[in-house]
Amino acid sequence: MFRSNKAFSGFSVNDTQKAKQFYSEILGLQVSSGEMDSLLIHLAGGTEIMAYPKGDQHVAATFTILNFIVNDIDKAVEELMAKGVKFEHYDDNGLQTDEKGVFRGADKGQGPNIAWFKDPAGNILSIIEDQDS
């Protein structure tokens, strides 16, 4: 039914100005203004994601809303940490991150190396190391 229809994804933020600064200045993405105070986050390959304002009604996602593929996870973690990004640390249900906040799944045969962090609205993002690199 929707095979030929365009689609996009979106998520809420409590402060679009903070979100714009984070996604453009910290993550280095192109961000433009959309309708009704929303933001359009432009990703490689032509994909756009909408960040829309919810103000006091915003509830941060408890799951990963956006994953970025990187060639070198340690380098990406260090670059983001230098910009003030704090990585999540987990030690439950077999998911244990190291001191940097990286789950070393590739080393254990449990998927890719991955690290999670939050945007200013508390939404969870990740960087995933390309296993083909």
Coordinates of C-alpha atoms in Angstrom, one line a residue, residues 9-117:
S9 CA 10.4 9.5 11.2
G10 CA 10.1 12.0 14.0
F11 CA 10.6 12.4 17.7
S12 CA 9.8 15.0 20.3
V13 CA 12.1 17.4 22.2
N14 CA 11.3 19.8 25.0
D15 CA 13.4 22.7 23.6
T16 CA 14.0 23.0 19.8
Q17 CA 16.8 25.6 20.2
K18 CA 18.8 23.2 22.5
A19 CA 18.1 20.4 20.1
K20 CA 19.2 22.5 17.1
Q21 CA 22.4 23.4 18.8
F22 CA 23.1 19.8 19.8
Y23 CA 22.4 18.2 16.4
S24 CA 24.1 20.9 14.4
E25 CA 27.1 22.0 16.5
I26 CA 27.8 18.8 18.5
L27 CA 26.9 16.1 16.0
G28 CA 27.7 18.2 12.9
L29 CA 24.4 17.6 11.1
Q30 CA 22.6 20.0 8.9
V31 CA 19.5 21.2 10.7
S32 CA 16.8 23.4 9.2
S33 CA 13.6 24.9 10.5
G34 CA 10.3 23.1 9.7
E35 CA 6.7 23.9 10.2
M36 CA 5.2 24.7 13.7
D37 CA 8.7 25.3 15.3
S38 CA 9.9 21.8 14.3
L39 CA 13.4 21.0 13.1
L40 CA 14.4 18.9 10.1
I41 CA 17.6 16.9 10.7
H42 CA 19.3 16.1 7.5
L43 CA 21.1 12.7 7.4
A44 CA 23.5 11.3 4.8
G45 CA 21.7 9.7 1.9
G46 CA 18.9 12.3 1.8
T47 CA 17.0 11.1 4.8
E48 CA 15.3 13.8 7.0
I49 CA 14.0 13.3 10.5
M50 CA 11.7 15.7 12.2
A51 CA 12.2 16.9 15.8
Y52 CA 9.0 18.5 17.0
P53 CA 8.4 20.5 20.2
K54 CA 6.4 19.1 23.1
G55 CA 7.6 21.5 25.8
D56 CA 6.5 20.3 29.3
Q57 CA 4.6 17.4 27.8
H58 CA 7.8 15.8 26.3
V59 CA 8.7 12.4 27.6
A60 CA 12.2 11.2 26.5
A61 CA 12.3 8.0 24.5
T62 CA 13.4 4.9 26.6
F63 CA 14.7 3.3 23.4
T64 CA 17.3 4.3 20.8
I65 CA 15.7 6.7 18.4
L66 CA 18.7 7.2 16.0
N67 CA 21.8 5.2 15.3
F68 CA 24.9 6.5 13.6
I69 CA 27.3 4.2 11.8
V70 CA 31.0 5.0 12.4
N71 CA 34.3 3.5 11.2
D72 CA 36.1 3.7 14.6
I73 CA 33.9 3.7 17.7
D74 CA 36.7 4.7 20.1
K75 CA 37.6 7.7 18.0
A76 CA 34.0 8.8 17.7
V77 CA 33.4 8.4 21.5
E78 CA 36.5 10.4 22.2
E79 CA 35.5 13.2 19.8
L80 CA 32.0 13.4 21.3
M81 CA 33.3 13.3 24.8
A82 CA 35.6 16.2 24.0
K83 CA 32.4 18.1 23.0
G84 CA 30.8 17.4 26.3
V85 CA 28.7 14.3 25.4
K86 CA 28.3 11.8 28.2
F87 CA 27.9 8.2 27.4
E88 CA 25.5 5.8 29.1
H89 CA 26.9 2.9 31.1
Y90 CA 25.0 -0.4 31.4
D91 CA 25.7 -3.5 33.4
D92 CA 22.5 -5.6 33.2
N93 CA 20.9 -8.4 31.2
G94 CA 24.2 -9.4 29.7
L95 CA 24.8 -5.9 28.4
Q96 CA 28.0 -4.5 30.0
T97 CA 29.7 -1.4 28.7
D98 CA 33.3 -0.5 29.4
E99 CA 34.7 2.6 31.1
K100 CA 34.1 4.6 27.9
G101 CA 30.5 3.4 27.7
V102 CA 31.1 1.1 24.8
F103 CA 29.5 -2.4 24.6
R104 CA 32.1 -4.5 22.9
G105 CA 29.8 -6.9 21.1
A106 CA 32.1 -7.6 18.2
D107 CA 34.8 -8.9 20.6
K108 CA 32.3 -11.3 22.2
G109 CA 30.4 -12.4 19.1
Q110 CA 27.4 -10.6 20.3
G111 CA 26.8 -8.0 17.6
P112 CA 28.5 -4.8 16.9
N113 CA 30.4 -2.4 19.2
I114 CA 27.9 0.2 20.2
A115 CA 27.8 3.2 22.6
W116 CA 24.7 5.1 23.7
F117 CA 24.3 8.8 24.6

